[in-house]
Every structure is written in structure tokens, then in C-alpha cells.
Amino acid sequence: MQQYLDLIEKVPLFHGIPKNKIPDVLFALKANVRKYEKGKTIVEEGSAVTMAGVVLLGKLNILKEDYHGNRNLISVLSVGELFGEALCCTETEIQPFEIVAAEDSLILLFECKTVMKNDTFECYGQF
């Protein structure tokens, strides 16, 4: 994960956190890096909201199924973009969309609800 610290540091969620503290913060968020091949589902529509993530390599498609079962492209996420963070701040318990790897991708995933806990970053002092 060390080779991605420059990229992670630029993600708005981590703005203001010194680069040397980011590994500690990622540990507190129970973050892990996962590889997804093109076409693999990362988030299933209708699944429980548990994770948010950052695209480290590749591209992701955000899809929404309509009433007739058609999958519609809502957005494309590229390297450095954050997803799922908005759901961390809501009472939403069900994923309203599907996220699929548009190409082979590497994703930093972390526990969504941990971001909202007041004590998550307490032990890391002032940033």
C-alpha cells in the first residue's frame, strides 16, 4: 500500500492527514486492497452498506437497474476517486447501485461506518 500513499493523500477523505499517519488511519478503518478483474462486481445493488473505497488502479462503472431490468450506466470512476462515502453519512442500509470493474482494477476498501465514529482517529492526535 506504500506505493499508493501519494494518491491516497489526495483523496478528499484523507485531506489534511500527514502522509506518515495515513497507514495508521487505514489500519483504524480496517482497510484492505483488493484486485478485481474486468466485469467483476465490487458492490451489488441491494446488498448491505458496509464498505467504501478508493480506486487505486483501473476504472469502475456505477450501474443502476431500472424497473424493466435494464442496467443503466450512472457514472465512471477513475484512479483516485472515492465511492460509497456518502452512504456512510446516511441512514441508508441498502446499496442503491451496483459497482462493476470496467477494467482490471485495484481498490482500497475500508469499513464505511468506522469513518463516522468519533473515536476512530482519536489516538492519532491532531492532523
PDB file of C-alpha atoms in Angstrom:
ATOM      1  CA  MET A   1       0.000   0.000   0.000  1.00  0.00           C
ATOM      2  CA  GLN A   2       3.025   2.251   0.478  1.00  0.00           C
ATOM      3  CA  GLN A   3       3.281   2.913  -3.287  1.00  0.00           C
ATOM      4  CA  TYR A   4      -0.246   4.409  -3.245  1.00  0.00           C
ATOM      5  CA  LEU A   5       0.220   6.879  -0.364  1.00  0.00           C
ATOM      6  CA  ASP A   6       0.709   9.860  -2.709  1.00  0.00           C
ATOM      7  CA  LEU A   7      -2.596   9.028  -4.392  1.00  0.00           C
ATOM      8  CA  ILE A   8      -4.478   8.302  -1.146  1.00  0.00           C
ATOM      9  CA  GLU A   9      -3.248  11.549   0.402  1.00  0.00           C
ATOM     10  CA  LYS A  10      -5.035  13.483  -2.409  1.00  0.00           C
ATOM     11  CA  VAL A  11      -8.419  11.828  -1.760  1.00  0.00           C
ATOM     12  CA  PRO A  12     -10.735  14.368  -0.028  1.00  0.00           C
ATOM     13  CA  LEU A  13     -11.484  11.977   2.860  1.00  0.00           C
ATOM     14  CA  PHE A  14      -7.792  11.964   3.795  1.00  0.00           C
ATOM     15  CA  HIS A  15      -7.167  15.685   3.183  1.00  0.00           C
ATOM     16  CA  GLY A  16      -5.069  17.217   5.934  1.00  0.00           C
ATOM     17  CA  ILE A  17      -3.758  13.916   7.286  1.00  0.00           C
ATOM     18  CA  PRO A  18       0.054  13.768   7.119  1.00  0.00           C
ATOM     19  CA  LYS A  19       1.289  11.081   4.731  1.00  0.00           C
ATOM     20  CA  ASN A  20       3.166   9.292   7.530  1.00  0.00           C
ATOM     21  CA  LYS A  21      -0.117   8.952   9.506  1.00  0.00           C
ATOM     22  CA  ILE A  22      -2.194   7.566   6.627  1.00  0.00           C
ATOM     23  CA  PRO A  23      -1.149   3.905   7.225  1.00  0.00           C
ATOM     24  CA  ASP A  24      -2.325   4.233  10.851  1.00  0.00           C
ATOM     25  CA  VAL A  25      -5.630   5.736   9.735  1.00  0.00           C
ATOM     26  CA  LEU A  26      -6.103   2.965   7.160  1.00  0.00           C
ATOM     27  CA  PHE A  27      -5.448   0.402   9.886  1.00  0.00           C
ATOM     28  CA  ALA A  28      -8.109   2.056  12.080  1.00  0.00           C
ATOM     29  CA  LEU A  29     -10.532   1.898   9.126  1.00  0.00           C
ATOM     30  CA  LYS A  30      -9.730  -1.819   8.664  1.00  0.00           C
ATOM     31  CA  ALA A  31      -8.707  -1.030   5.098  1.00  0.00           C
ATOM     32  CA  ASN A  32      -7.506  -3.622   2.616  1.00  0.00           C
ATOM     33  CA  VAL A  33      -6.581  -3.663  -1.045  1.00  0.00           C
ATOM     34  CA  ARG A  34      -8.415  -5.989  -3.420  1.00  0.00           C
ATOM     35  CA  LYS A  35      -7.887  -6.806  -7.061  1.00  0.00           C
ATOM     36  CA  TYR A  36     -10.916  -7.127  -9.368  1.00  0.00           C
ATOM     37  CA  GLU A  37     -10.833  -8.427 -12.921  1.00  0.00           C
ATOM     38  CA  LYS A  38     -12.794  -6.654 -15.635  1.00  0.00           C
ATOM     39  CA  GLY A  39     -16.502  -7.441 -15.297  1.00  0.00           C
ATOM     40  CA  LYS A  40     -16.358  -8.476 -11.633  1.00  0.00           C
ATOM     41  CA  THR A  41     -18.887  -6.975  -9.248  1.00  0.00           C
ATOM     42  CA  ILE A  42     -17.453  -4.954  -6.376  1.00  0.00           C
ATOM     43  CA  VAL A  43     -20.757  -3.791  -4.857  1.00  0.00           C
ATOM     44  CA  GLU A  44     -24.101  -5.499  -5.501  1.00  0.00           C
ATOM     45  CA  GLU A  45     -27.244  -3.399  -5.710  1.00  0.00           C
ATOM     46  CA  GLY A  46     -29.460  -4.268  -2.747  1.00  0.00           C
ATOM     47  CA  SER A  47     -26.580  -5.517  -0.583  1.00  0.00           C
ATOM     48  CA  ALA A  48     -25.848  -4.123   2.873  1.00  0.00           C
ATOM     49  CA  VAL A  49     -23.877  -0.873   3.086  1.00  0.00           C
ATOM     50  CA  THR A  50     -20.605  -1.917   4.720  1.00  0.00           C
ATOM     51  CA  MET A  51     -17.691  -0.638   2.645  1.00  0.00           C
ATOM     52  CA  ALA A  52     -16.457   2.484   0.879  1.00  0.00           C
ATOM     53  CA  GLY A  53     -13.425   2.637  -1.339  1.00  0.00           C
ATOM     54  CA  VAL A  54     -10.849   4.391  -3.477  1.00  0.00           C
ATOM     55  CA  VAL A  55      -9.840   3.365  -6.994  1.00  0.00           C
ATOM     56  CA  LEU A  56      -6.070   2.778  -6.958  1.00  0.00           C
ATOM     57  CA  LEU A  57      -5.805   1.340 -10.489  1.00  0.00           C
ATOM     58  CA  GLY A  58      -8.337   0.824 -13.266  1.00  0.00           C
ATOM     59  CA  LYS A  59     -11.889   2.074 -13.784  1.00  0.00           C
ATOM     60  CA  LEU A  60     -15.260   1.209 -12.273  1.00  0.00           C
ATOM     61  CA  ASN A  61     -18.790   1.574 -13.613  1.00  0.00           C
ATOM     62  CA  ILE A  62     -21.645   2.585 -11.321  1.00  0.00           C
ATOM     63  CA  LEU A  63     -24.827   0.957 -12.598  1.00  0.00           C
ATOM     64  CA  LYS A  64     -28.490   1.186 -11.628  1.00  0.00           C
ATOM     65  CA  GLU A  65     -31.144  -1.286 -12.679  1.00  0.00           C
ATOM     66  CA  ASP A  66     -34.445   0.227 -13.775  1.00  0.00           C
ATOM     67  CA  TYR A  67     -37.977  -1.094 -13.382  1.00  0.00           C
ATOM     68  CA  HIS A  68     -37.646  -3.167 -16.573  1.00  0.00           C
ATOM     69  CA  GLY A  69     -34.381  -4.805 -15.541  1.00  0.00           C
ATOM     70  CA  ASN A  70     -32.155  -2.675 -17.766  1.00  0.00           C
ATOM     71  CA  ARG A  71     -28.773  -1.764 -16.306  1.00  0.00           C
ATOM     72  CA  ASN A  72     -28.020   1.930 -16.802  1.00  0.00           C
ATOM     73  CA  LEU A  73     -24.573   3.497 -16.521  1.00  0.00           C
ATOM     74  CA  ILE A  74     -24.737   6.244 -13.878  1.00  0.00           C
ATOM     75  CA  SER A  75     -21.066   7.150 -13.621  1.00  0.00           C
ATOM     76  CA  VAL A  76     -17.498   6.002 -14.305  1.00  0.00           C
ATOM     77  CA  LEU A  77     -14.920   6.138 -11.507  1.00  0.00           C
ATOM     78  CA  SER A  78     -11.226   6.568 -12.335  1.00  0.00           C
ATOM     79  CA  VAL A  79      -7.982   6.361 -10.372  1.00  0.00           C
ATOM     80  CA  GLY A  80      -8.091   8.421  -7.175  1.00  0.00           C
ATOM     81  CA  GLU A  81     -11.873   8.611  -6.968  1.00  0.00           C
ATOM     82  CA  LEU A  82     -13.775   7.743  -3.820  1.00  0.00           C
ATOM     83  CA  PHE A  83     -17.048   5.807  -3.753  1.00  0.00           C
ATOM     84  CA  GLY A  84     -19.560   4.815  -1.104  1.00  0.00           C
ATOM     85  CA  GLU A  85     -18.539   7.549   1.329  1.00  0.00           C
ATOM     86  CA  ALA A  86     -21.850   9.390   1.024  1.00  0.00           C
ATOM     87  CA  LEU A  87     -23.686   6.304   2.234  1.00  0.00           C
ATOM     88  CA  CYS A  88     -21.522   6.313   5.373  1.00  0.00           C
ATOM     89  CA  CYS A  89     -23.178   9.569   6.396  1.00  0.00           C
ATOM     90  CA  THR A  90     -26.763   8.437   5.909  1.00  0.00           C
ATOM     91  CA  GLU A  91     -29.174   6.023   7.468  1.00  0.00           C
ATOM     92  CA  THR A  92     -29.137   4.030   4.212  1.00  0.00           C
ATOM     93  CA  GLU A  93     -28.651   0.344   4.899  1.00  0.00           C
ATOM     94  CA  ILE A  94     -29.059  -0.978   1.347  1.00  0.00           C
ATOM     95  CA  GLN A  95     -26.763  -0.238  -1.621  1.00  0.00           C
ATOM     96  CA  PRO A  96     -28.836   1.684  -4.204  1.00  0.00           C
ATOM     97  CA  PHE A  97     -26.493   0.824  -7.100  1.00  0.00           C
ATOM     98  CA  GLU A  98     -24.055  -1.758  -8.441  1.00  0.00           C
ATOM     99  CA  ILE A  99     -20.342  -1.133  -8.968  1.00  0.00           C
ATOM    100  CA  VAL A 100     -18.527  -3.269 -11.558  1.00  0.00           C
ATOM    101  CA  ALA A 101     -14.888  -3.235 -12.685  1.00  0.00           C
ATOM    102  CA  ALA A 102     -14.827  -1.672 -16.178  1.00  0.00           C
ATOM    103  CA  GLU A 103     -11.239  -2.927 -16.486  1.00  0.00           C
ATOM    104  CA  ASP A 104      -8.830  -4.815 -14.258  1.00  0.00           C
ATOM    105  CA  SER A 105      -8.762  -2.714 -11.094  1.00  0.00           C
ATOM    106  CA  LEU A 106      -7.152  -2.385  -7.696  1.00  0.00           C
ATOM    107  CA  ILE A 107      -9.409  -0.975  -4.976  1.00  0.00           C
ATOM    108  CA  LEU A 108      -8.703   0.226  -1.441  1.00  0.00           C
ATOM    109  CA  LEU A 109     -11.745  -0.788   0.614  1.00  0.00           C
ATOM    110  CA  PHE A 110     -12.488   0.275   4.174  1.00  0.00           C
ATOM    111  CA  GLU A 111     -15.297  -0.098   6.667  1.00  0.00           C
ATOM    112  CA  CYS A 112     -17.886   2.528   5.920  1.00  0.00           C
ATOM    113  CA  LYS A 113     -19.363   3.071   9.364  1.00  0.00           C
ATOM    114  CA  THR A 114     -15.942   3.318  11.038  1.00  0.00           C
ATOM    115  CA  VAL A 115     -15.429   6.683   9.304  1.00  0.00           C
ATOM    116  CA  MET A 116     -18.318   8.147  11.301  1.00  0.00           C
ATOM    117  CA  LYS A 117     -17.158   7.006  14.751  1.00  0.00           C
ATOM    118  CA  ASN A 118     -15.840   9.852  16.893  1.00  0.00           C
ATOM    119  CA  ASP A 119     -13.030   7.806  18.399  1.00  0.00           C
ATOM    120  CA  THR A 120     -11.646   6.353  15.150  1.00  0.00           C
ATOM    121  CA  PHE A 121      -8.885   8.947  14.798  1.00  0.00           C
ATOM    122  CA  GLU A 122      -8.531   9.946  18.466  1.00  0.00           C
ATOM    123  CA  CYS A 123      -5.316   8.014  19.051  1.00  0.00           C
ATOM    124  CA  TYR A 124      -3.612   9.710  16.115  1.00  0.00           C
ATOM    125  CA  GLY A 125      -3.731  13.184  17.606  1.00  0.00           C
ATOM    126  CA  GLN A 126      -4.193  16.428  15.708  1.00  0.00           C
ATOM    127  CA  PHE A 127      -3.634  16.315  11.978  1.00  0.00           C
TER     128      PHE A 127
END
